[in-house]
XYZ file of N, CA and C in Angstrom:
780
model
N 109.577 105.899 115.502
C 109.598 104.908 114.432
C 109.822 103.523 115.030
N 109.013 102.588 114.592
C 109.172 101.201 115.032
C 110.324 100.554 114.289
N 110.521 100.947 113.039
C 111.582 100.491 112.159
C 111.724 101.559 111.072
N 112.554 101.378 110.062
C 112.728 102.447 109.061
C 111.463 102.808 108.282
N 110.460 101.935 108.270
C 109.280 102.182 107.428
C 107.966 102.285 108.199
N 107.960 102.092 109.510
C 106.713 102.124 110.280
C 106.726 103.234 111.312
N 105.750 104.114 111.225
C 105.589 105.226 112.156
C 104.457 104.882 113.124
N 104.645 105.178 114.411
C 103.680 104.813 115.449
C 103.293 106.031 116.275
N 102.059 106.029 116.757
C 101.637 107.038 117.730
C 100.436 106.497 118.499
N 100.157 107.117 119.624
C 98.978 106.745 120.405
C 97.978 107.890 120.369
N 96.716 107.551 120.523
C 95.668 108.559 120.556
C 94.472 108.008 121.327
N 93.768 108.898 122.000
C 92.574 108.495 122.748
C 91.333 108.817 121.926
N 90.335 107.955 121.993
C 89.082 108.185 121.274
C 88.276 109.238 122.034
N 88.075 110.438 121.462
C 87.335 111.479 122.185
C 85.838 111.162 122.234
N 85.190 111.563 123.297
C 83.743 111.359 123.399
C 83.009 112.063 122.269
N 83.492 113.248 121.878
C 82.790 114.015 120.854
C 82.981 113.439 119.444
N 83.801 112.391 119.312
C 83.953 111.715 118.025
C 83.268 110.350 118.036
N 82.364 110.153 118.998
C 81.619 108.890 119.110
C 80.141 109.136 118.845
N 79.425 108.064 118.515
C 78.003 108.201 118.231
C 77.184 108.052 119.504
N 75.864 107.946 119.355
C 74.989 107.897 120.514
C 75.165 106.618 121.333
N 75.835 105.611 120.768
C 76.125 104.382 121.505
C 77.496 104.421 122.166
N 78.205 105.534 122.000
C 79.544 105.641 122.567
C 80.611 104.987 121.719
N 80.254 104.591 120.482
C 81.217 103.958 119.591
C 81.834 104.988 118.656
N 83.090 104.772 118.334
C 83.827 105.649 117.447
C 83.119 105.797 116.112
N 83.013 107.042 115.631
C 82.432 107.283 114.317
C 83.425 106.901 113.219
N 82.882 106.475 112.086
C 83.723 106.163 110.937
C 84.566 107.367 110.541
N 83.982 108.553 110.574
C 84.716 109.751 110.154
C 85.940 109.995 111.037
N 85.846 109.628 112.326
C 87.014 109.843 113.179
C 88.120 108.844 112.860
N 87.739 107.620 112.506
C 88.744 106.645 112.091
C 89.445 107.125 110.825
N 88.706 107.776 109.941
C 89.323 108.337 108.744
C 90.229 109.514 109.098
N 89.899 110.231 110.150
C 90.792 111.299 110.621
C 92.108 110.708 111.125
N 92.037 109.566 111.813
C 93.251 108.873 112.255
C 94.084 108.475 111.044
N 93.402 107.984 110.016
C 94.071 107.620 108.761
C 94.823 108.811 108.183
N 94.153 109.945 108.102
C 94.761 111.137 107.520
C 95.915 111.642 108.393
N 95.721 111.594 109.707
C 96.786 112.020 110.616
C 98.019 111.139 110.451
N 97.806 109.829 110.336
C 98.927 108.894 110.220
C 99.770 109.205 108.990
N 99.109 109.409 107.859
C 99.840 109.681 106.623
C 100.594 111.009 106.724
N 99.921 112.047 107.225
C 100.548 113.367 107.308
C 101.698 113.418 108.288
N 101.494 112.841 109.471
C 102.553 112.885 110.490
C 103.779 112.081 110.067
N 103.545 110.960 109.384
C 104.685 110.162 108.950
C 105.548 110.967 107.974
N 104.907 111.654 107.018
C 105.671 112.468 106.081
C 106.391 113.606 106.804
N 105.733 114.220 107.781
C 106.384 115.280 108.553
C 107.603 114.736 109.288
N 107.464 113.531 109.857
C 108.579 112.912 110.582
C 109.762 112.668 109.649
N 109.465 112.426 108.377
C 110.519 112.193 107.392
C 111.053 113.498 106.812
N 110.589 114.633 107.364
C 111.047 115.932 106.887
C 110.334 116.405 105.648
N 109.112 115.886 105.418
C 108.358 116.220 104.212
C 106.967 116.738 104.570
N 106.885 117.861 105.298
C 105.577 118.406 105.651
C 104.831 118.911 104.420
N 103.545 119.146 104.600
C 102.679 119.579 103.494
C 103.246 120.808 102.780
N 103.686 121.821 103.557
C 104.156 123.066 102.956
C 105.370 122.854 102.053
N 106.289 122.002 102.493
C 107.485 121.767 101.684
C 107.117 121.090 100.362
N 106.258 120.058 100.431
C 105.862 119.364 99.210
C 105.078 120.290 98.283
N 104.243 121.150 98.877
C 103.468 122.095 98.067
C 104.404 123.019 97.282
N 105.465 123.481 97.947
C 106.430 124.355 97.279
C 107.146 123.630 96.144
N 107.234 122.302 96.272
C 107.853 121.501 95.214
C 106.852 121.133 94.124
N 105.594 121.610 94.272
C 104.575 121.331 93.268
C 103.923 119.974 93.422
N 103.829 119.519 94.693
C 103.269 118.187 94.952
C 102.233 118.251 96.063
N 101.096 117.617 95.843
C 100.166 117.287 96.924
C 99.763 115.828 96.729
N 99.535 115.149 97.839
C 99.027 113.787 97.774
C 97.512 113.824 97.963
N 96.782 113.249 97.018
C 95.325 113.206 97.070
C 94.872 111.751 97.193
N 93.893 111.526 98.065
C 93.401 110.175 98.295
C 92.540 109.727 97.123
N 92.834 108.557 96.604
C 92.095 108.001 95.469
C 91.110 106.918 95.912
N 91.576 106.034 96.803
C 90.742 104.939 97.289
C 91.095 104.650 98.751
N 90.144 104.112 99.474
C 90.410 103.701 100.854
C 89.515 102.522 101.201
N 90.064 101.620 101.989
C 89.304 100.482 102.507
C 89.516 100.374 104.002
N 88.435 100.092 104.729
C 88.481 99.994 106.185
C 87.864 98.671 106.612
N 88.539 97.977 107.507
C 87.982 96.777 108.131
C 88.003 96.981 109.641
N 86.844 96.908 110.262
C 86.750 97.113 111.708
C 86.478 95.766 112.371
N 87.435 95.303 113.158
C 87.285 94.018 113.844
C 86.517 94.179 115.155
N 86.834 95.241 115.874
C 86.065 95.614 117.066
C 86.094 97.122 117.176
N 84.922 97.717 117.186
C 84.857 99.177 117.149
C 85.306 99.777 118.478
N 86.295 100.656 118.460
C 86.704 101.336 119.698
C 85.570 102.186 120.259
N 85.629 102.428 121.547
C 84.621 103.240 122.212
C 85.284 104.431 122.891
N 84.448 105.332 123.400
C 84.939 106.575 123.992
C 85.976 106.324 125.079
N 87.060 107.085 125.047
C 88.157 107.070 126.017
C 89.109 105.893 125.850
N 88.877 105.020 124.854
C 89.848 103.958 124.580
C 91.170 104.579 124.134
N 92.273 104.006 124.558
C 93.586 104.442 124.115
C 94.043 103.524 122.995
N 94.407 104.116 121.879
C 94.753 103.350 120.690
C 96.234 103.474 120.367
N 96.762 102.415 119.790
C 98.126 102.400 119.257
C 97.985 102.284 117.738
N 98.559 103.243 117.014
C 98.403 103.307 115.564
C 99.755 103.118 114.893
N 99.792 102.263 113.883
C 101.003 102.040 113.102
C 100.688 102.250 111.622
N 101.599 102.917 110.908
C 101.399 103.133 109.480
C 102.701 102.919 108.723
N 102.573 102.349 107.531
C 103.736 102.097 106.680
C 103.351 102.309 105.222
N 104.216 102.944 104.432
C 103.993 102.982 102.986
C 104.248 101.595 102.395
N 103.474 101.252 101.383
C 103.732 100.035 100.624
C 104.428 100.411 99.321
N 104.845 99.403 98.574
C 105.527 99.659 97.306
C 104.624 100.451 96.369
N 105.238 101.363 95.613
C 104.498 102.167 94.643
C 104.091 101.282 93.472
N 102.830 101.425 93.056
C 102.322 100.660 91.915
C 101.894 101.649 90.832
N 102.717 101.772 89.796
C 102.423 102.756 88.769
C 102.513 104.150 89.362
N 101.414 104.907 89.245
C 101.363 106.252 89.822
C 100.679 106.241 91.175
N 100.421 105.058 91.715
C 99.669 104.934 92.956
C 100.600 104.680 94.145
N 100.421 105.503 95.173
C 101.155 105.333 96.420
C 100.231 104.657 97.425
N 100.594 103.460 97.825
C 99.779 102.688 98.751
C 100.305 102.849 100.173
N 99.393 102.939 101.113
C 99.761 103.077 102.527
C 98.819 102.230 103.364
N 99.359 101.603 104.398
C 98.540 100.809 105.311
C 98.572 101.409 106.708
N 97.475 101.244 107.417
C 97.363 101.705 108.809
C 96.731 100.592 109.616
N 97.342 100.264 110.722
C 96.769 99.292 111.656
C 96.465 100.002 112.977
N 95.277 99.773 113.495
C 94.839 100.404 114.734
C 94.652 99.317 115.791
N 95.389 99.450 116.888
C 95.349 98.461 117.968
C 94.835 99.106 119.258
N 94.408 98.284 120.175
C 94.224 98.747 121.552
C 95.616 98.876 122.163
N 95.897 100.025 122.783
C 97.204 100.200 123.419
C 97.292 99.301 124.650
N 98.409 98.614 124.777
C 98.573 97.673 125.881
C 100.029 97.653 126.326
N 100.273 98.123 127.547
C 101.631 98.130 128.113
C 102.635 98.856 127.224
N 102.212 99.987 126.679
C 103.113 100.791 125.869
C 103.363 100.268 124.476
N 102.464 99.431 123.992
C 102.617 98.869 122.648
C 101.282 98.401 122.101
N 101.310 97.701 120.968
C 100.069 97.233 120.359
C 99.491 96.017 121.071
N 98.188 96.043 121.291
C 97.482 94.903 121.865
C 96.564 94.299 120.822
N 95.277 94.248 121.128
C 94.291 93.671 120.217
C 94.173 94.522 118.946
N 94.160 93.856 117.785
C 93.972 94.550 116.524
C 92.496 94.936 116.378
N 92.226 96.240 116.263
C 90.852 96.732 116.209
C 90.398 97.057 114.790
N 91.297 97.602 113.986
C 90.911 98.005 112.634
C 92.121 98.022 111.711
N 91.863 97.815 110.429
C 92.880 97.890 109.392
C 92.392 98.836 108.304
N 93.308 99.636 107.776
C 92.960 100.583 106.721
C 94.010 100.476 105.624
N 93.557 100.345 104.394
C 94.461 100.369 103.248
C 94.048 101.531 102.355
N 95.013 102.355 101.963
C 94.711 103.542 101.178
C 95.560 103.604 99.907
N 95.014 104.274 98.915
C 95.716 104.505 97.650
C 95.712 106.004 97.393
N 96.894 106.572 97.194
C 97.054 108.007 96.959
C 97.739 108.233 95.624
N 97.523 109.395 95.037
C 98.309 109.769 93.875
C 98.839 111.180 94.063
N 99.969 111.452 93.416
C 100.555 112.780 93.461
C 99.913 113.649 92.395
N 99.654 114.903 92.756
C 99.074 115.818 91.791
C 99.711 117.188 91.913
N 99.659 117.938 90.838
C 100.066 119.330 90.875
C 99.019 120.096 91.677
N 99.400 120.854 92.708
C 98.419 121.506 93.576
C 97.584 122.574 92.881
N 98.056 123.089 91.754
C 97.325 124.131 91.033
C 96.517 123.541 89.881
N 97.181 122.798 89.022
C 96.519 122.256 87.846
C 95.795 120.949 88.108
N 96.109 120.312 89.235
C 95.492 119.047 89.635
C 95.785 117.907 88.655
N 96.864 118.017 87.911
C 97.261 116.946 87.010
C 98.028 115.892 87.790
N 97.772 114.622 87.477
C 98.468 113.525 88.148
C 99.937 113.524 87.734
N 100.804 113.349 88.731
C 102.239 113.348 88.491
C 102.781 111.929 88.538
N 103.793 111.674 87.773
C 104.448 110.374 87.778
C 105.371 110.260 88.996
N 105.680 109.043 89.448
C 106.531 108.845 90.635
C 107.901 109.516 90.533
N 108.399 109.721 89.309
C 109.724 110.340 89.154
C 109.774 111.744 89.760
N 108.607 112.376 89.883
C 108.554 113.729 90.440
C 108.925 113.727 91.921
N 108.692 112.602 92.594
C 108.974 112.482 94.026
C 110.390 111.959 94.188
N 111.303 112.840 94.564
C 112.728 112.497 94.585
C 113.243 112.178 95.983
N 112.353 112.133 96.969
C 112.772 111.894 98.348
C 112.726 110.399 98.675
N 113.630 109.929 99.547
C 113.568 108.522 99.965
C 112.309 108.274 100.795
N 111.634 107.183 100.522
C 110.425 106.805 101.252
C 110.491 105.308 101.536
N 111.002 104.924 102.719
C 111.106 103.497 103.039
C 109.736 102.828 103.003
N 109.679 101.657 102.381
C 108.411 100.938 102.267
C 108.483 99.594 102.985
N 107.346 99.124 103.429
C 107.276 97.863 104.143
C 107.562 96.710 103.190
N 108.350 95.717 103.593
C 108.617 94.572 102.716
C 107.313 93.881 102.315
N 107.217 93.408 101.083
C 105.985 92.786 100.597
C 105.478 91.654 101.488
N 106.395 90.901 102.062
C 105.970 89.767 102.896
C 105.336 90.212 104.210
N 105.557 91.464 104.608
C 104.961 91.995 105.832
C 103.740 92.874 105.553
N 103.524 93.188 104.288
C 102.518 94.182 103.931
C 101.092 93.642 104.072
N 100.195 94.546 104.372
C 98.770 94.257 104.438
C 98.226 93.980 103.035
N 97.231 93.138 102.961
C 96.537 92.915 101.696
C 96.002 94.261 101.179
N 96.239 94.583 99.915
C 95.809 95.890 99.388
C 94.315 95.932 99.063
N 93.490 95.633 100.056
C 92.053 95.509 99.808
C 91.397 96.839 99.469
N 92.030 97.941 99.878
C 91.465 99.243 99.550
C 91.536 99.559 98.073
N 92.421 98.867 97.356
C 92.586 99.110 95.926
C 91.638 98.265 95.078
N 90.958 97.309 95.704
C 90.084 96.407 94.964
C 88.879 97.143 94.379
N 88.456 96.733 93.208
C 87.306 97.351 92.558
C 86.012 96.753 93.110
N 84.958 97.545 93.064
C 83.631 97.015 93.389
C 82.622 97.671 92.458
N 81.495 97.020 92.305
C 80.443 97.513 91.428
C 79.192 97.772 92.243
N 78.576 98.920 92.038
C 77.356 99.275 92.756
C 76.212 98.407 92.244
N 75.590 97.671 93.146
C 74.495 96.777 92.779
C 73.325 96.971 93.744
N 72.209 96.347 93.414
C 71.068 96.365 94.319
C 70.002 97.370 93.926
N 69.028 97.479 94.797
C 67.865 98.328 94.569
C 68.107 99.724 95.143
N 67.696 100.742 94.382
C 67.816 102.103 94.889
C 66.791 102.325 95.992
N 67.264 102.846 97.124
C 66.402 102.999 98.303
C 66.067 104.452 98.622
N 66.700 105.382 97.962
C 66.414 106.780 98.249
C 67.505 107.681 97.740
N 67.222 108.975 97.750
C 68.211 109.960 97.331
C 68.002 111.253 98.090
N 69.071 112.025 98.192
C 69.009 113.318 98.856
C 70.136 114.188 98.341
N 70.105 115.467 98.694
C 71.119 116.398 98.229
C 72.039 116.803 99.370
N 73.271 117.097 99.037
C 74.270 117.536 100.012
C 75.036 118.704 99.401
N 75.109 119.808 100.116
C 75.824 120.986 99.627
C 77.123 121.167 100.406
N 78.214 121.341 99.700
C 79.527 121.508 100.329
C 79.615 122.912 100.936
N 79.887 122.955 102.248
C 79.970 124.217 102.981
C 81.399 124.459 103.486
N 81.598 125.624 104.078
C 82.906 126.015 104.610
C 83.489 124.962 105.552
N 82.674 124.455 106.471
C 83.170 123.529 107.490
C 83.600 122.186 106.917
N 83.280 121.917 105.673
C 83.624 120.640 105.041
C 84.966 120.689 104.315
N 85.532 121.880 104.157
C 86.712 122.057 103.307
C 88.013 121.853 104.076
N 89.058 121.510 103.326
C 90.386 121.390 103.929
C 91.377 122.273 103.173
N 92.659 122.129 103.496
C 93.691 122.998 102.945
C 93.834 122.834 101.432
N 93.345 121.720 100.878
C 93.384 121.529 99.429
C 92.190 122.171 98.724
N 91.304 122.805 99.501
C 90.188 123.522 98.916
C 89.036 122.675 98.456
N 88.980 121.434 98.932
C 87.876 120.555 98.534
C 87.279 119.855 99.758
N 86.184 119.156 99.533
C 85.534 118.390 100.586
C 86.543 117.400 101.160
N 86.824 117.533 102.453
C 87.851 116.706 103.075
C 87.480 115.231 103.051
N 88.504 114.377 102.894
C 88.282 112.933 102.806
C 87.470 112.392 103.975
N 87.735 112.912 105.162
C 87.112 112.338 106.355
C 85.628 112.668 106.440
N 85.200 113.770 105.807
C 83.792 114.171 105.851
C 82.920 113.147 105.132
N 83.500 112.457 104.158
C 82.727 111.453 103.426
C 82.229 110.342 104.361
N 82.961 110.098 105.454
C 82.507 109.101 106.422
C 81.172 109.488 107.029
N 81.053 110.756 107.447
C 79.782 111.236 107.997
C 78.715 111.298 106.915
N 79.102 111.762 105.745
C 78.157 111.896 104.636
C 77.505 110.552 104.324
N 78.327 109.501 104.207
C 77.806 108.169 103.904
C 76.935 107.647 105.040
N 77.412 107.797 106.279
C 76.646 107.279 107.420
C 75.295 107.990 107.558
N 75.233 109.265 107.221
C 73.977 110.004 107.327
C 72.940 109.527 106.327
N 73.385 108.883 105.255
C 72.465 108.385 104.235
C 71.959 106.979 104.564
N 72.746 106.212 105.313
C 72.361 104.835 105.654
C 71.141 104.821 106.576
N 70.377 103.733 106.566
C 69.230 103.620 107.481
C 69.694 103.740 108.932
N 69.091 104.642 109.683
C 69.550 104.983 111.032
C 69.606 103.771 111.955
N 68.510 103.044 112.090
C 68.468 101.928 113.040
C 69.416 100.813 112.646
N 69.520 100.550 111.346
C 70.457 99.523 110.878
C 71.879 99.884 111.287
N 72.248 101.129 111.041
C 73.609 101.570 111.338
C 73.894 101.535 112.837
N 72.972 102.049 113.649
C 73.190 102.123 115.094
C 73.204 100.736 115.725
N 72.300 99.875 115.303
C 72.168 98.548 115.922
C 73.252 97.562 115.481
N 73.745 97.729 114.272
C 74.689 96.740 113.756
C 76.123 97.250 113.691
N 76.309 98.483 113.341
C 77.661 99.029 113.215
C 78.336 98.591 111.926
N 79.406 99.274 111.573
C 80.102 99.023 110.309
C 81.207 97.993 110.487
N 81.229 97.019 109.580
C 82.307 96.034 109.563
C 83.342 96.374 108.490
N 82.859 96.782 107.317
C 83.764 97.122 106.229
C 83.257 98.362 105.506
N 84.192 99.163 105.034
C 83.867 100.379 104.294
C 84.913 100.554 103.210
N 84.444 100.857 102.010
C 85.368 101.170 100.920
C 84.820 102.364 100.162
N 85.725 103.193 99.666
C 85.313 104.373 98.915
C 86.291 104.625 97.781
N 85.750 105.057 96.653
C 86.532 105.446 95.481
C 86.166 106.887 95.149
N 87.176 107.744 95.048
C 86.963 109.145 94.725
C 87.155 109.352 93.218
N 86.153 109.948 92.588
C 86.205 110.193 91.143
C 86.634 111.623 90.821
N 85.981 112.590 91.454
C 86.307 113.996 91.236
C 86.143 114.755 92.548
N 86.885 115.815 92.691
C 86.807 116.629 93.902
C 85.467 117.361 93.974
N 85.005 117.617 95.189
C 83.813 118.438 95.422
C 84.261 119.714 96.113
N 83.875 120.861 95.579
C 84.341 122.141 96.085
C 83.204 122.952 96.697
N 83.569 124.054 97.299
C 82.609 124.883 98.022
C 81.419 125.260 97.131
N 80.214 125.102 97.691
C 78.997 125.495 97.006
C 78.426 124.455 96.079
N 79.209 123.417 95.741
C 78.691 122.389 94.842
C 77.658 121.522 95.563
N 76.641 121.115 94.839
C 75.617 120.231 95.388
C 75.812 118.828 94.835
N 75.878 117.873 95.743
C 76.019 116.477 95.355
C 74.667 115.786 95.466
N 74.326 115.026 94.440
C 73.140 114.173 94.513
C 73.561 112.823 95.053
N 73.045 112.452 96.213
C 73.421 111.200 96.871
C 72.340 110.148 96.649
N 72.755 108.955 96.286
C 71.827 107.847 96.075
C 72.240 106.668 96.948
N 71.255 106.020 97.531
C 71.476 104.855 98.394
C 70.943 103.611 97.703
N 71.755 102.547 97.717
C 71.363 101.265 97.132
C 71.568 100.162 98.167
N 70.729 99.124 98.108
C 70.879 97.968 98.997
C 70.834 96.692 98.181
N 71.911 95.936 98.256
C 71.964 94.604 97.645
C 71.527 93.611 98.712
N 70.284 93.167 98.625
C 69.729 92.292 99.672
C 70.407 90.937 99.711
N 70.808 90.412 98.565
C 71.460 89.105 98.540
C 72.802 89.144 99.258
N 73.550 90.202 99.032
C 74.869 90.337 99.661
C 74.787 91.075 100.999
N 73.609 91.620 101.322
C 73.409 92.455 102.514
C 74.480 93.536 102.565
N 74.553 94.279 101.475
C 75.586 95.291 101.311
C 74.928 96.598 100.873
N 75.401 97.718 101.413
C 74.863 99.034 101.085
C 75.861 99.807 100.235
N 75.334 100.628 99.330
C 76.170 101.477 98.494
C 75.622 102.902 98.535
N 76.538 103.862 98.549
C 76.165 105.264 98.462
C 76.997 105.877 97.343
N 76.332 106.559 96.416
C 77.034 107.228 95.333
C 76.752 108.723 95.407
N 77.710 109.512 94.945
C 77.554 110.961 94.917
C 77.876 111.497 93.535
N 77.023 112.351 93.016
C 77.216 112.918 91.681
C 77.202 114.442 91.739
N 78.162 115.045 91.059
C 78.140 116.485 90.852
C 77.281 116.773 89.625
N 77.110 118.049 89.321
C 76.313 118.421 88.150
C 76.953 117.918 86.866
N 78.295 117.791 86.868
C 78.993 117.406 85.642
C 79.522 115.982 85.646
N 79.122 115.168 86.636
C 79.568 113.779 86.625
C 79.743 113.203 88.012
N 80.290 111.973 88.106
C 80.421 111.288 89.398
C 81.445 111.930 90.309
N 81.185 111.860 91.612
C 82.112 112.360 92.631
C 82.744 111.196 93.400
N 81.909 110.241 93.844
C 82.438 109.103 94.610
C 81.451 107.947 94.596
N 81.956 106.763 94.912
C 81.129 105.595 95.205
C 81.655 104.960 96.484
N 80.762 104.541 97.361
C 81.158 103.912 98.624
C 80.378 102.631 98.839
N 81.016 101.695 99.493
C 80.408 100.400 99.829
C 80.486 100.209 101.335
N 79.397 99.773 101.932
C 79.350 99.567 103.382
C 78.778 98.194 103.683
N 79.503 97.435 104.501
C 79.007 96.154 105.007
C 78.837 96.294 106.508
N 77.633 96.010 107.008
C 77.364 96.114 108.432
C 77.629 94.786 109.122
N 77.815 94.825 110.434
C 78.005 93.612 111.215
C 76.728 92.780 111.239
N 76.898 91.479 111.418
C 75.747 90.642 111.729
C 75.202 91.079 113.081
N 73.923 90.870 113.305
C 73.307 91.289 114.566
C 73.998 90.651 115.756
N 74.354 89.357 115.640
C 74.996 88.648 116.741
C 76.362 89.243 117.042
N 77.122 89.571 115.984
C 78.444 90.154 116.181
C 78.339 91.511 116.853
N 77.344 92.283 116.435
C 77.160 93.607 117.016
C 76.862 93.520 118.507
N 76.028 92.556 118.890
C 75.689 92.389 120.303
C 76.910 91.955 121.102
N 77.749 91.093 120.523
C 78.939 90.626 121.227
C 79.919 91.773 121.482
N 80.020 92.699 120.502
C 80.989 93.786 120.644
C 80.594 94.774 121.724
N 79.325 94.785 122.096
C 78.858 95.701 123.143
C 79.180 95.159 124.502
N 79.205 93.830 124.651
C 79.417 93.211 125.958
C 80.820 93.470 126.480
């Protein structure tokens, strides 16, 4: 612990979690996000199994990612995470990813802001904060990251294509649904290949509407707002929306600079 509210760890970017350019995949950054939240709770004596027995699971509602410089294979990272103040039934958490330098944080590489809610693990009903009776130190507001992951966005632009995605065994997690981190790969697979590889992701935001479970087929739609140069990917189940995601790619010049 860096202080009562910030949990830290280091991790190396594996080659198998990088793309053909040797850059970290979005899905792996989301795995770091998930690891940070889970390990911090475990460090506080609140592992998944204990909370489950108390009738609590934390489910991700929204996430925002800002990548300042994309890490590459074998980079050593320093990760810091802190809970923010609870807003209504929403538990906010921030994650900062740095280049590790002399046993501490160096250059800031990425920022992640997440919004979680508590739910009953069986009935999936949202629980009020009173259900969580454990102390959870939060970062002071003056030190907290901007809650950009909680910001709303509207899908705009021209529809560019659609495809289907079926949830399989390898996509599931302990909560029995499509794991949060898989959405990173799902979204990237829908984006135009050359655009994604040549420019890379600068910002990513996602809003989860309903869980996707084994065997369900999602209809994926891609939209491009040419004026804003922004991409959107939406996913629909047979009975309604599953998620909406927004992706902003780097300018070509910025992408070239990050490779040097």
